[in-house]
Amino acid sequence: MERGVQRWVVDISKWEPSPHDFSSALSLLPQHEHFSITRFIRMEDRKRALVSRFLQYALVHELLGIPFDEITINRTVEGKPYLEYDKAGLEFPNFNFNVSHHGDFVAIASEPLCLVGLDIVSCVIPLKETVLEFVQNFSSYFSRLEWDNIVNAGSSDDILAEFYRYWCLKEAYVKAIGSGLAYGLDKVEFHNTRWTSISVKINGEDVREWKFWLFELGKRHWVSIARGHPRSATESYKRKLKRIEFNNEDYHKGLHLPNVDFVFKTVEELILLMNSKRC
């Protein structure tokens, strides 16, 4: 199952397409995906949306061997992407993936059995308010312990970095279970030792069937991975998964699979891959 654990990331700041090049790249995607990209006004947002779709199609094709024209990616009512393909469970019992983009980076992560959540944050310095005023807007999403750790982190830069690290983990958890809501996140409390050995308590109870990782991508960007039990998924997402229940032995095999490093891809590589498979 280890092959089902994939982590890909693209630095979109290195891709500056002309209008013609962008249109050519867009044409490689199915027509029904186009509006989800062209609805954005800013080119940076269009680039993030386009590369996100490229990563999804390319990873599914490379990992599962599904021809591009047979790949169907849909979304739950909450916006969680999922693969709709009956044969996908032959090698992996519960293949699923998640995508994220913020700032300069777009990424995708997949898991063969456990739920996967992925989030990227860019540590953006607020322009119209102080750091404390900015983070105060989000205080209701943190437990008392987390909030104390944030506001007592040190300098304004330290406070902002601490805030974004916690936020990144919470978003990865929410995205793993397929929820579109941040309600109740103050009950999802993260513990860590210098941002390693990360664990979580939910409603004050230790949760042993989840694992979390947090990495710095560079340029003041962090990325987090959440890996957890399919039974934790929202009801709408459960209906899209191949399996919800696993015996303890099988589940723990999936939970304790090695977490792999992110592989840096370029947009040009993805375009070449999608073009070559259509020839």
XYZ file of N, CA and C in Angstrom:
837
model
N 0.811 -1.225 0.000
C 0.000 0.000 0.000
C 0.841 1.271 0.000
N 2.135 1.159 0.293
C 2.949 2.363 0.451
C 2.927 3.251 -0.790
N 2.770 2.649 -1.947
C 2.769 3.427 -3.190
C 1.603 4.404 -3.241
N 0.560 4.128 -2.462
C -0.603 5.007 -2.441
C -0.402 6.286 -1.653
N 0.725 6.364 -0.919
C 1.045 7.583 -0.165
C 1.881 8.481 -1.061
N 1.263 9.518 -1.584
C 1.949 10.447 -2.498
C 1.808 11.876 -1.992
N 2.859 12.669 -2.215
C 2.882 14.082 -1.848
C 3.571 14.847 -2.986
N 2.820 15.670 -3.719
C 3.369 16.467 -4.816
C 3.110 17.945 -4.540
N 4.044 18.798 -4.937
C 3.866 20.235 -4.747
C 4.475 20.988 -5.924
N 3.846 22.118 -6.275
C 4.292 22.966 -7.379
C 4.447 24.395 -6.867
N 5.562 25.032 -7.237
C 5.767 26.459 -6.963
C 5.299 27.229 -8.190
N 4.101 27.827 -8.111
C 3.529 28.483 -9.295
C 4.172 29.825 -9.589
N 4.965 30.364 -8.642
C 5.612 31.657 -8.896
C 6.628 31.548 -10.019
N 7.038 30.306 -10.328
C 8.025 30.090 -11.382
C 7.394 29.922 -12.762
N 6.067 29.990 -12.823
C 5.362 29.823 -14.100
C 4.653 31.123 -14.455
N 5.088 31.767 -15.530
C 4.484 33.018 -15.980
C 4.006 32.838 -17.424
N 2.855 32.200 -17.614
C 2.394 31.904 -18.979
C 1.834 33.139 -19.682
N 2.001 33.168 -20.981
C 1.309 34.168 -21.797
C -0.168 33.787 -21.852
N -1.052 34.714 -22.257
C -2.473 34.343 -22.396
C -2.678 33.124 -23.294
N -1.896 33.047 -24.366
C -2.017 31.891 -25.278
C -1.582 30.605 -24.585
N -0.461 30.667 -23.873
C 0.023 29.469 -23.181
C -0.964 29.011 -22.108
N -1.564 29.976 -21.431
C -2.535 29.601 -20.397
C -3.752 28.933 -21.030
N -4.236 29.487 -22.126
C -5.390 28.886 -22.808
C -5.064 27.492 -23.314
N -3.861 27.297 -23.819
C -3.449 25.978 -24.288
C -3.413 24.980 -23.137
N -2.901 25.425 -21.987
C -2.861 24.545 -20.820
C -4.278 24.216 -20.349
N -5.131 25.215 -20.339
C -6.518 25.001 -19.904
C -7.232 23.980 -20.793
N -6.909 23.994 -22.077
C -7.575 23.090 -23.027
C -7.257 21.624 -22.765
N -6.229 21.340 -21.965
C -5.885 19.953 -21.648
C -6.863 19.335 -20.650
N -7.648 20.176 -19.965
C -8.610 19.687 -18.987
C -9.975 19.486 -19.629
N -10.798 18.615 -19.060
C -12.161 18.460 -19.570
C -12.918 19.787 -19.539
N -13.819 19.960 -20.478
C -14.540 21.221 -20.611
C -15.265 21.612 -19.324
N -15.805 20.622 -18.601
C -16.590 20.964 -17.421
C -15.735 21.538 -16.288
N -14.406 21.415 -16.391
C -13.523 21.974 -15.361
C -13.180 23.441 -15.639
N -13.445 23.924 -16.837
C -12.944 25.234 -17.228
C -13.508 26.374 -16.397
N -14.808 26.348 -16.132
C -15.409 27.478 -15.412
C -14.862 27.613 -14.001
N -14.529 26.480 -13.370
C -13.985 26.538 -12.010
C -12.639 27.252 -11.975
N -12.045 27.455 -13.140
C -10.761 28.152 -13.253
C -10.956 29.571 -13.776
N -11.735 29.717 -14.856
C -11.898 31.028 -15.491
C -12.819 31.958 -14.697
N -13.522 31.438 -13.700
C -14.385 32.300 -12.879
C -13.563 33.288 -12.040
N -12.287 32.971 -11.835
C -11.421 33.875 -11.093
C -10.973 35.027 -11.991
N -10.870 36.213 -11.416
C -10.455 37.402 -12.163
C -8.936 37.499 -12.226
N -8.293 37.332 -11.072
C -6.843 37.493 -10.996
C -6.126 36.281 -11.600
N -5.074 36.544 -12.369
C -4.330 35.463 -13.004
C -3.714 34.533 -11.967
N -3.248 35.072 -10.832
C -2.654 34.222 -9.803
C -3.664 33.188 -9.301
N -4.915 33.602 -9.131
C -5.952 32.671 -8.679
C -6.274 31.642 -9.756
N -6.276 32.075 -10.996
C -6.505 31.136 -12.104
C -5.383 30.100 -12.180
N -4.158 30.559 -11.989
C -3.018 29.640 -12.013
C -3.144 28.592 -10.903
N -3.502 29.024 -9.697
C -3.642 28.075 -8.587
C -4.727 27.042 -8.896
N -5.856 27.516 -9.412
C -6.961 26.597 -9.709
C -6.589 25.623 -10.817
N -5.912 26.112 -11.846
C -5.510 25.254 -12.965
C -4.513 24.191 -12.508
N -3.504 24.606 -11.766
C -2.479 23.652 -11.330
C -3.068 22.643 -10.351
N -4.021 23.071 -9.538
C -4.698 22.132 -8.642
C -5.370 21.017 -9.431
N -6.056 21.391 -10.524
C -6.712 20.363 -11.364
C -5.671 19.495 -12.063
N -4.601 20.104 -12.555
C -3.539 19.315 -13.186
C -3.002 18.253 -12.230
N -2.734 18.656 -10.990
C -2.185 17.718 -10.011
C -3.140 16.555 -9.772
N -4.434 16.841 -9.695
C -5.403 15.782 -9.437
C -5.434 14.769 -10.574
N -5.541 15.261 -11.794
C -5.610 14.349 -12.937
C -4.294 13.602 -13.130
N -3.174 14.300 -12.970
C -1.872 13.667 -13.187
C -1.592 12.597 -12.143
N -1.902 12.886 -10.871
C -1.628 11.895 -9.833
C -2.515 10.662 -9.999
N -3.790 10.871 -10.285
C -4.696 9.736 -10.478
C -4.226 8.886 -11.652
N -3.822 9.544 -12.725
C -3.355 8.798 -13.901
C -2.079 8.017 -13.591
N -1.101 8.685 -12.988
C 0.181 8.051 -12.722
C 0.064 6.923 -11.707
N -0.740 7.132 -10.668
C -0.808 6.170 -9.570
C -1.730 5.000 -9.886
N -2.867 5.281 -10.489
C -3.874 4.245 -10.714
C -3.909 3.747 -12.154
N -3.209 4.451 -13.049
C -3.170 4.007 -14.443
C -4.458 4.229 -15.203
N -5.306 5.108 -14.711
C -6.575 5.376 -15.392
C -6.319 6.349 -16.546
N -6.768 6.040 -17.746
C -6.607 6.975 -18.862
C -7.260 8.322 -18.542
N -6.664 9.403 -19.025
C -7.171 10.733 -18.704
C -8.647 10.882 -19.057
N -9.044 10.335 -20.203
C -10.429 10.530 -20.627
C -11.421 9.672 -19.845
N -10.917 8.829 -18.940
C -11.810 8.040 -18.090
C -11.802 8.527 -16.639
N -11.030 9.558 -16.350
C -10.968 10.088 -14.983
C -12.154 11.018 -14.743
N -12.895 10.722 -13.693
C -14.002 11.578 -13.292
C -13.783 12.008 -11.849
N -13.571 13.299 -11.663
C -13.377 13.853 -10.323
C -14.573 14.737 -10.004
N -15.268 14.383 -8.957
C -16.420 15.152 -8.512
C -16.136 15.760 -7.143
N -17.111 16.494 -6.620
C -16.972 17.114 -5.316
C -18.241 16.921 -4.506
N -18.043 16.739 -3.203
C -19.197 16.633 -2.318
C -19.861 18.007 -2.191
N -20.998 18.048 -1.519
C -21.682 19.326 -1.341
C -20.828 20.313 -0.560
N -19.909 19.789 0.266
C -19.010 20.669 1.023
C -17.776 21.077 0.233
N -17.609 20.515 -0.989
C -16.486 20.886 -1.831
C -15.295 19.950 -1.781
N -15.433 18.797 -1.112
C -14.325 17.840 -1.021
C -14.206 17.066 -2.339
N -13.039 17.097 -3.006
C -12.897 16.354 -4.258
C -12.741 14.853 -4.007
N -13.263 14.063 -4.915
C -13.117 12.611 -4.816
C -13.140 12.004 -6.213
N -12.514 10.849 -6.326
C -12.458 10.133 -7.595
C -13.646 9.198 -7.701
N -14.314 9.266 -8.831
C -15.441 8.373 -9.082
C -15.001 7.349 -10.130
N -14.603 6.172 -9.627
C -14.089 5.146 -10.545
C -14.181 3.794 -9.846
N -14.971 2.885 -10.403
C -15.278 1.624 -9.724
C -14.059 0.730 -9.532
N -13.080 0.826 -10.426
C -11.948 -0.090 -10.359
C -10.810 0.403 -9.464
N -10.956 1.611 -8.892
C -9.842 2.208 -8.164
C -9.475 1.431 -6.911
N -10.389 0.631 -6.401
C -10.119 -0.088 -5.159
C -9.380 -1.396 -5.340
N -8.997 -1.744 -6.551
C -8.336 -3.026 -6.771
C -7.005 -3.110 -6.032
N -6.199 -2.049 -6.111
C -4.907 -2.054 -5.429
C -4.976 -1.393 -4.063
N -5.745 -0.304 -3.963
C -5.835 0.445 -2.720
C -7.260 0.352 -2.170
N -7.414 -0.030 -0.919
C -8.758 -0.280 -0.390
C -9.625 0.961 -0.237
N -9.006 2.150 -0.174
C -9.805 3.342 0.097
C -9.101 4.578 -0.454
N -8.651 4.526 -1.714
C -7.874 5.625 -2.276
C -8.634 6.944 -2.169
N -7.968 7.958 -1.629
C -8.534 9.305 -1.597
C -7.391 10.318 -1.614
N -7.732 11.557 -1.938
C -6.712 12.590 -2.050
C -7.276 13.925 -1.587
N -6.389 14.873 -1.387
C -6.798 16.222 -1.022
C -5.806 17.205 -1.634
N -6.292 18.405 -1.925
C -5.455 19.432 -2.540
C -5.532 20.717 -1.716
N -4.520 21.544 -1.884
C -4.517 22.838 -1.204
C -3.628 23.796 -1.980
N -3.951 25.080 -1.879
C -3.071 26.094 -2.461
C -3.186 27.385 -1.657
N -2.072 28.042 -1.507
C -2.009 29.342 -0.852
C -0.668 29.965 -1.199
N -0.681 31.242 -1.476
C 0.576 31.897 -1.805
C 1.186 31.324 -3.072
N 2.444 30.896 -2.972
C 3.185 30.431 -4.144
C 3.030 28.944 -4.437
N 2.373 28.194 -3.551
C 2.413 26.742 -3.673
C 1.025 26.124 -3.862
N 1.008 25.065 -4.665
C -0.170 24.214 -4.862
C 0.292 22.779 -4.615
N -0.486 22.012 -3.862
C -0.035 20.660 -3.507
C -1.190 19.679 -3.523
N -0.816 18.393 -3.574
C -1.777 17.293 -3.492
C -1.169 16.199 -2.621
N -2.017 15.514 -1.874
C -1.600 14.368 -1.058
C -2.628 13.267 -1.240
N -2.162 12.012 -1.245
C -3.079 10.875 -1.370
C -2.760 9.835 -0.321
N -3.774 9.029 -0.006
C -3.639 7.914 0.937
C -4.379 6.708 0.381
N -3.870 5.493 0.648
C -4.522 4.289 0.134
C -5.659 3.781 1.007
N -5.689 4.144 2.290
C -6.691 3.605 3.211
C -7.272 4.684 4.121
N -6.428 5.440 4.797
C -6.894 6.467 5.732
C -7.412 7.698 4.996
N -8.214 8.482 5.684
C -8.555 9.806 5.184
C -7.287 10.647 5.117
N -7.232 11.550 4.146
C -6.107 12.477 4.083
C -6.632 13.905 3.972
N -6.032 14.780 4.760
C -6.309 16.205 4.673
C -4.998 16.937 4.454
N -5.051 17.986 3.654
C -3.850 18.741 3.296
C -4.172 20.221 3.365
N -3.257 20.992 3.957
C -3.457 22.443 3.948
C -2.116 23.152 3.839
N -2.111 24.224 3.051
C -0.951 25.101 2.911
C -1.330 26.473 3.430
N -0.436 27.091 4.177
C -0.635 28.483 4.585
C 0.601 29.292 4.223
N 0.365 30.498 3.784
C 1.430 31.463 3.561
C 1.370 32.478 4.696
N 2.470 32.647 5.372
C 2.515 33.507 6.562
C 2.502 34.965 6.121
N 1.318 35.458 5.813
C 1.143 36.813 5.278
C 1.028 37.806 6.425
N 1.813 38.850 6.374
C 1.768 39.887 7.407
C 0.579 40.810 7.129
N -0.336 40.993 8.097
C -1.488 41.879 7.867
C -1.048 43.313 7.631
N -1.737 44.000 6.728
C -1.344 45.351 6.338
C -2.114 46.443 7.065
N -3.374 46.185 7.387
C -4.238 47.251 7.914
C -4.514 47.125 9.400
N -3.869 46.175 10.055
C -4.039 45.994 11.494
C -2.800 45.336 12.059
N -2.658 45.407 13.369
C -1.510 44.766 14.000
C -1.686 43.257 13.963
N -0.604 42.542 14.210
C -0.681 41.085 14.246
C -1.658 40.624 15.314
N -1.614 41.218 16.487
C -2.541 40.815 17.559
C -3.985 41.088 17.172
N -4.240 42.226 16.530
C -5.599 42.518 16.078
C -6.045 41.497 15.037
N -5.137 41.126 14.148
C -5.461 40.144 13.110
C -5.805 38.786 13.705
N -4.945 38.244 14.560
C -5.198 36.898 15.091
C -6.409 36.891 16.019
N -6.701 38.042 16.636
C -7.867 38.118 17.528
C -9.158 37.793 16.789
N -9.199 38.069 15.492
C -10.387 37.764 14.693
C -10.718 36.274 14.680
N -9.727 35.435 14.992
C -9.890 33.992 14.897
C -9.837 33.299 16.260
N -9.895 34.074 17.327
C -9.686 33.505 18.667
C -10.695 32.422 19.014
N -11.912 32.501 18.480
C -12.950 31.526 18.837
C -12.675 30.136 18.274
N -11.715 30.022 17.352
C -11.406 28.734 16.748
C -10.341 27.952 17.513
N -9.816 28.534 18.584
C -8.728 27.907 19.326
C -9.130 27.604 20.758
N -8.559 26.529 21.285
C -8.764 26.224 22.696
C -7.989 27.241 23.542
N -8.254 27.252 24.824
C -7.542 28.180 25.711
C -6.033 27.915 25.671
N -5.659 26.628 25.677
C -4.239 26.277 25.628
C -3.587 26.771 24.345
N -4.237 26.520 23.217
C -3.691 26.946 21.932
C -3.564 28.470 21.877
N -4.606 29.146 22.351
C -4.608 30.598 22.300
C -3.491 31.185 23.162
N -3.309 30.615 24.326
C -2.212 31.072 25.187
C -0.860 30.871 24.499
N -0.691 29.735 23.826
C 0.562 29.468 23.113
C 0.788 30.464 21.976
N -0.288 30.866 21.326
C -0.176 31.812 20.212
C 0.223 33.201 20.708
N -0.550 33.744 21.627
C -0.328 35.139 22.040
C 0.927 35.298 22.887
N 1.440 34.202 23.432
C 2.660 34.267 24.239
C 3.876 33.705 23.503
N 3.781 33.625 22.164
C 4.859 33.006 21.381
C 6.115 33.860 21.331
N 5.978 35.176 21.547
C 7.163 36.045 21.503
C 6.883 37.298 20.710
N 7.721 37.562 19.715
C 7.569 38.758 18.880
C 6.311 38.643 18.014
N 5.971 39.748 17.360
C 4.819 39.730 16.446
C 4.999 38.681 15.358
N 6.207 38.532 14.862
C 6.488 37.522 13.841
C 6.290 36.117 14.402
N 6.724 35.907 15.644
C 6.555 34.600 16.283
C 5.076 34.283 16.493
N 4.316 35.298 16.922
C 2.876 35.113 17.146
C 2.187 34.734 15.843
N 2.525 35.436 14.762
C 1.897 35.156 13.475
C 2.240 33.746 12.995
N 3.503 33.359 13.136
C 3.919 32.020 12.711
C 3.205 30.950 13.532
N 3.095 31.155 14.836
C 2.416 30.189 15.701
C 0.949 30.063 15.323
N 0.316 31.198 15.069
C -1.087 31.203 14.641
C -1.267 30.374 13.363
N -0.420 30.621 12.363
C -0.575 29.936 11.080
C -0.301 28.435 11.199
N 0.622 28.048 12.051
C 0.880 26.616 12.231
C -0.349 25.910 12.795
N -0.929 26.468 13.847
C -2.143 25.868 14.414
C -3.273 25.875 13.386
N -3.415 26.982 12.678
C -4.503 27.095 11.701
C -4.344 26.054 10.590
N -3.115 25.850 10.154
C -2.817 24.885 9.102
C -3.246 23.480 9.525
N -2.943 23.096 10.745
C -3.314 21.776 11.250
C -4.828 21.623 11.349
N -5.496 22.654 11.839
C -6.947 22.577 11.983
C -7.627 22.450 10.615
N -7.120 23.203 9.644
C -7.678 23.112 8.297
C -7.451 21.726 7.689
N -6.284 21.150 7.915
C -6.014 19.811 7.386
C -6.990 18.799 7.969
N -7.300 18.923 9.256
C -8.263 18.016 9.887
C -9.654 18.190 9.279
N -10.091 19.436 9.162
C -11.414 19.721 8.596
C -11.520 19.175 7.177
N -10.453 19.362 6.392
C -10.486 18.909 5.003
C -10.413 17.390 4.898
N -9.745 16.745 5.839
C -9.683 15.285 5.826
C -11.062 14.665 6.011
N -11.837 15.201 6.939
C -13.155 14.616 7.216
C -14.208 15.070 6.213
N -13.856 16.066 5.384
C -14.774 16.510 4.337
C -15.752 17.568 4.784
N -15.461 18.228 5.887
C -16.364 19.264 6.387
C -16.029 20.592 5.735
N -17.068 21.336 5.371
C -16.849 22.669 4.836
C -16.943 23.727 5.909
N -17.105 23.311 7.165
C -17.338 24.261 8.252
C -16.202 24.218 9.257
N -15.915 25.364 9.846
C -14.900 25.453 10.892
C -15.543 25.457 12.277
N -16.860 25.252 12.329
C -17.564 25.278 13.608
C -17.020 24.194 14.546
N -16.772 24.575 15.794
C -16.312 23.610 16.782
C -14.829 23.346 16.771
N -14.064 24.137 16.012
C -12.631 23.884 15.945
C -11.921 24.164 17.258
N -12.539 24.941 18.134
C -11.923 25.162 19.443
C -11.901 23.880 20.271
N -12.723 22.895 19.880
C -12.743 21.595 20.566
C -11.720 20.629 19.993
N -11.074 21.028 18.889
C -10.022 20.214 18.262
C -8.691 20.851 18.665
N -8.059 20.284 19.677
C -6.898 20.910 20.308
C -5.621 20.146 19.977
N -4.656 20.870 19.427
C -3.406 20.236 19.011
C -2.316 20.413 20.063
N -1.549 19.333 20.231
C -0.404 19.323 21.126
C 0.824 18.949 20.312
N 1.965 19.485 20.682
C 3.175 19.208 19.910
C 4.415 19.429 20.758
N 5.505 18.864 20.299
C 6.822 19.120 20.868
C 7.654 19.782 19.786
N 7.746 21.105 19.842
C 8.439 21.878 18.811
C 7.940 21.513 17.422
N 6.649 21.331 17.322
C 5.950 21.036 16.076
C 6.341 19.701 15.458
N 6.816 18.783 16.317
C 6.930 17.375 15.952
C 6.100 16.602 16.963
N 5.951 15.303 16.741
C 5.134 14.468 17.639
C 3.785 15.139 17.904
N 3.106 15.499 16.825
C 1.844 16.233 16.932
C 0.708 15.268 17.234
N -0.102 15.619 18.231
C -1.277 14.817 18.587
C -2.466 15.746 18.753
N -3.652 15.153 18.876
C -4.856 15.961 18.959
C -5.782 15.423 20.048
N -6.475 16.343 20.704
C -7.574 16.012 21.601
C -8.843 16.604 21.008
N -9.904 15.824 20.996
C -11.193 16.308 20.512
C -12.177 16.208 21.668
N -12.748 17.354 22.023
C -13.623 17.436 23.202
C -12.915 16.926 24.452
N -11.626 17.230 24.526
C -10.850 16.879 25.714
C -10.345 15.456 25.759
N -10.678 14.644 24.765
C -10.273 13.236 24.743
C -9.128 13.021 23.754
N -8.101 12.276 24.204
C -7.008 11.920 23.302
C -7.539 11.072 22.148
N -7.143 11.424 20.941
C -7.560 10.682 19.754
C -6.322 9.982 19.193
N -6.321 8.653 19.278
C -5.141 7.875 18.888
C -5.153 7.432 17.430
N -6.303 7.565 16.774
C -6.395 7.027 15.418
C -6.174 8.098 14.343
N -5.474 9.162 14.721
C -5.087 10.200 13.771
C -3.590 10.480 13.906
N -2.974 10.857 12.776
C -1.580 11.301 12.770
C -1.502 12.612 11.987
N -0.583 13.476 12.406
C -0.424 14.789 11.776
C 1.052 15.095 11.577
N 1.324 15.822 10.491
C 2.675 16.295 10.201
C 2.602 17.749 9.766
N 3.641 18.492 10.069
C 3.739 19.902 9.681
C 5.157 20.156 9.160
N 5.250 20.755 7.964
C 6.540 21.019 7.338
C 6.584 22.450 6.825
N 7.783 23.002 6.750
C 7.973 24.297 6.108
C 8.395 24.057 4.663
N 7.653 24.666 3.739
C 7.949 24.510 2.315
C 9.004 25.496 1.844
N 9.187 26.576 2.570
C 10.066 27.654 2.144
C 9.259 28.901 1.879
N 9.946 30.029 1.852
C 9.315 31.319 1.580
C 8.143 31.590 2.537
N 8.315 31.199 3.810
C 7.304 31.428 4.848
C 5.970 30.749 4.527
N 6.032 29.546 3.969
C 4.859 28.713 3.736
C 4.997 27.439 4.576
N 3.878 27.013 5.171
C 3.834 25.737 5.869
C 2.785 24.844 5.211
N 3.012 23.542 5.328
C 2.057 22.564 4.823
C 1.827 21.516 5.905
N 0.584 21.122 6.081
C 0.255 20.098 7.074
C -0.487 18.955 6.411
N -0.280 17.766 6.977
C -0.947 16.552 6.521
C -1.696 15.959 7.708
N -2.954 15.597 7.477
C -3.747 14.869 8.467
C -4.082 13.503 7.901
N -3.946 12.475 8.724
C -4.258 11.098 8.314
C -5.138 10.495 9.402
N -6.355 10.032 9.034
C -7.269 9.559 10.065
C -8.232 8.492 9.593
N -9.097 8.086 10.500
C -10.002 6.958 10.239
C -11.181 7.378 9.368
N -11.524 6.561 8.362
C -12.646 6.893 7.489
C -13.978 7.065 8.221
N -14.129 6.427 9.372
C -15.405 6.592 10.088
C -15.584 8.017 10.616
N -14.512 8.817 10.611
C -14.605 10.208 11.066
C -15.159 11.138 9.992
N -15.307 10.643 8.769
C -15.745 11.494 7.659
C -17.179 11.973 7.867
N -17.480 13.112 7.244
C -18.856 13.583 7.235
C -19.731 12.567 6.491
N -21.022 12.615 6.746
C -21.927 11.642 6.122
C -21.887 11.738 4.602
N -21.826 12.945 4.067
C -21.815 13.089 2.605
C -20.534 12.510 2.008
N -19.421 12.643 2.732
C -18.155 12.113 2.211
C -18.078 10.600 2.402
N -18.635 10.084 3.487
C -18.649 8.631 3.687
C -19.290 7.913 2.505
N -20.313 8.526 1.938
C -21.018 7.883 0.825
C -20.159 7.798 -0.431
N -19.078 8.559 -0.485
C -18.193 8.548 -1.653
C -16.970 7.657 -1.459
N -16.739 7.192 -0.233
C -15.585 6.353 0.050
C -15.880 4.895 -0.275
N -14.842 4.141 -0.595
C -15.023 2.722 -0.902
C -15.379 1.928 0.340
N -14.681 2.225 1.452
C -14.924 1.502 2.699
C -14.830 2.460 3.872
N -15.639 2.186 4.882
C -15.629 3.001 6.097
C -14.995 2.236 7.251
N -15.288 0.947 7.350
C -14.840 0.149 8.485
C -13.683 -0.770 8.092
N -12.702 -0.831 8.979
C -11.558 -1.731 8.822
C -11.273 -2.366 10.175
N -10.782 -3.611 10.157
C -10.383 -4.181 11.437
C -9.135 -3.456 11.933
N -8.839 -3.605 13.218
C -7.744 -2.837 13.823
C -6.405 -3.087 13.138
N -6.151 -4.346 12.764
C -4.867 -4.668 12.141
C -4.702 -3.952 10.806
N -5.732 -4.018 9.961
C -5.650 -3.382 8.650
C -5.569 -1.871 8.788
N -6.389 -1.322 9.701
C -6.385 0.128 9.840
C -5.024 0.638 10.309
N -4.436 -0.044 11.283
C -3.162 0.426 11.802
C -2.023 0.281 10.795
N -2.164 -0.671 9.859
C -1.202 -0.730 8.761
C -1.266 0.556 7.947
N -2.488 1.009 7.661
C -2.650 2.252 6.914
C -2.222 3.473 7.703
N -2.572 3.505 8.981
C -2.248 4.654 9.819
C -0.745 4.846 9.969
N -0.006 3.739 10.041
C 1.431 3.815 10.315
C 2.293 3.646 9.071
N 1.695 3.805 7.883
C 2.511 3.839 6.672
C 3.485 5.018 6.740
N 4.679 4.870 6.195
C 5.625 5.997 6.218
C 5.040 7.218 5.517
N 5.242 8.371 6.125
C 4.858 9.619 5.468
C 6.026 10.050 4.584
N 5.775 10.241 3.302
C 6.853 10.509 2.355
C 7.073 12.005 2.197
N 8.248 12.371 1.701
C 8.556 13.770 1.438
C 7.750 14.278 0.250
N 7.551 15.591 0.218
C 6.918 16.203 -0.942
C 7.883 16.181 -2.125
N 7.341 15.807 -3.270
C 8.099 15.825 -4.525
C 7.737 17.107 -5.259
N 8.736 17.910 -5.569
C 8.486 19.160 -6.292
C 8.328 18.876 -7.781
N 7.213 19.339 -8.313
C 6.930 19.233 -9.745
C 6.907 20.638 -10.344
N 7.045 20.721 -11.643
C 6.864 21.991 -12.339
C 5.593 21.925 -13.173
N 5.055 23.083 -13.489
C 3.869 23.118 -14.352
C 4.206 22.516 -15.708
N 5.402 22.798 -16.183
C 5.816 22.270 -17.486
C 5.821 20.738 -17.497
N 6.252 20.134 -16.392
C 6.231 18.666 -16.286
C 4.800 18.134 -16.365
N 3.884 18.801 -15.672
C 2.490 18.353 -15.671
C 1.869 18.501 -17.049
N 2.165 19.613 -17.711
C 1.638 19.828 -19.065
C 2.181 18.759 -20.014
N 3.467 18.479 -19.904
C 4.080 17.457 -20.760
C 3.436 16.090 -20.528
N 3.200 15.764 -19.267
C 2.571 14.485 -18.934
C 1.183 14.390 -19.533
N 0.389 15.437 -19.374
C -0.997 15.401 -19.866
C -1.032 15.421 -21.388
N -0.080 16.102 -22.000
C -0.011 16.110 -23.455
C 0.422 14.793 -24.023
N 1.426 14.170 -23.383
C 1.987 12.923 -23.914
C 0.985 11.799 -23.883
N 0.135 11.770 -22.911
C -0.835 10.686 -22.782
C -2.004 10.847 -23.738
N -2.067 11.987 -24.430
C -3.146 12.189 -25.392
C -2.691 11.940 -26.821
N -1.374 11.742 -26.968
C -0.835 11.510 -28.323
C -1.109 10.096 -28.800
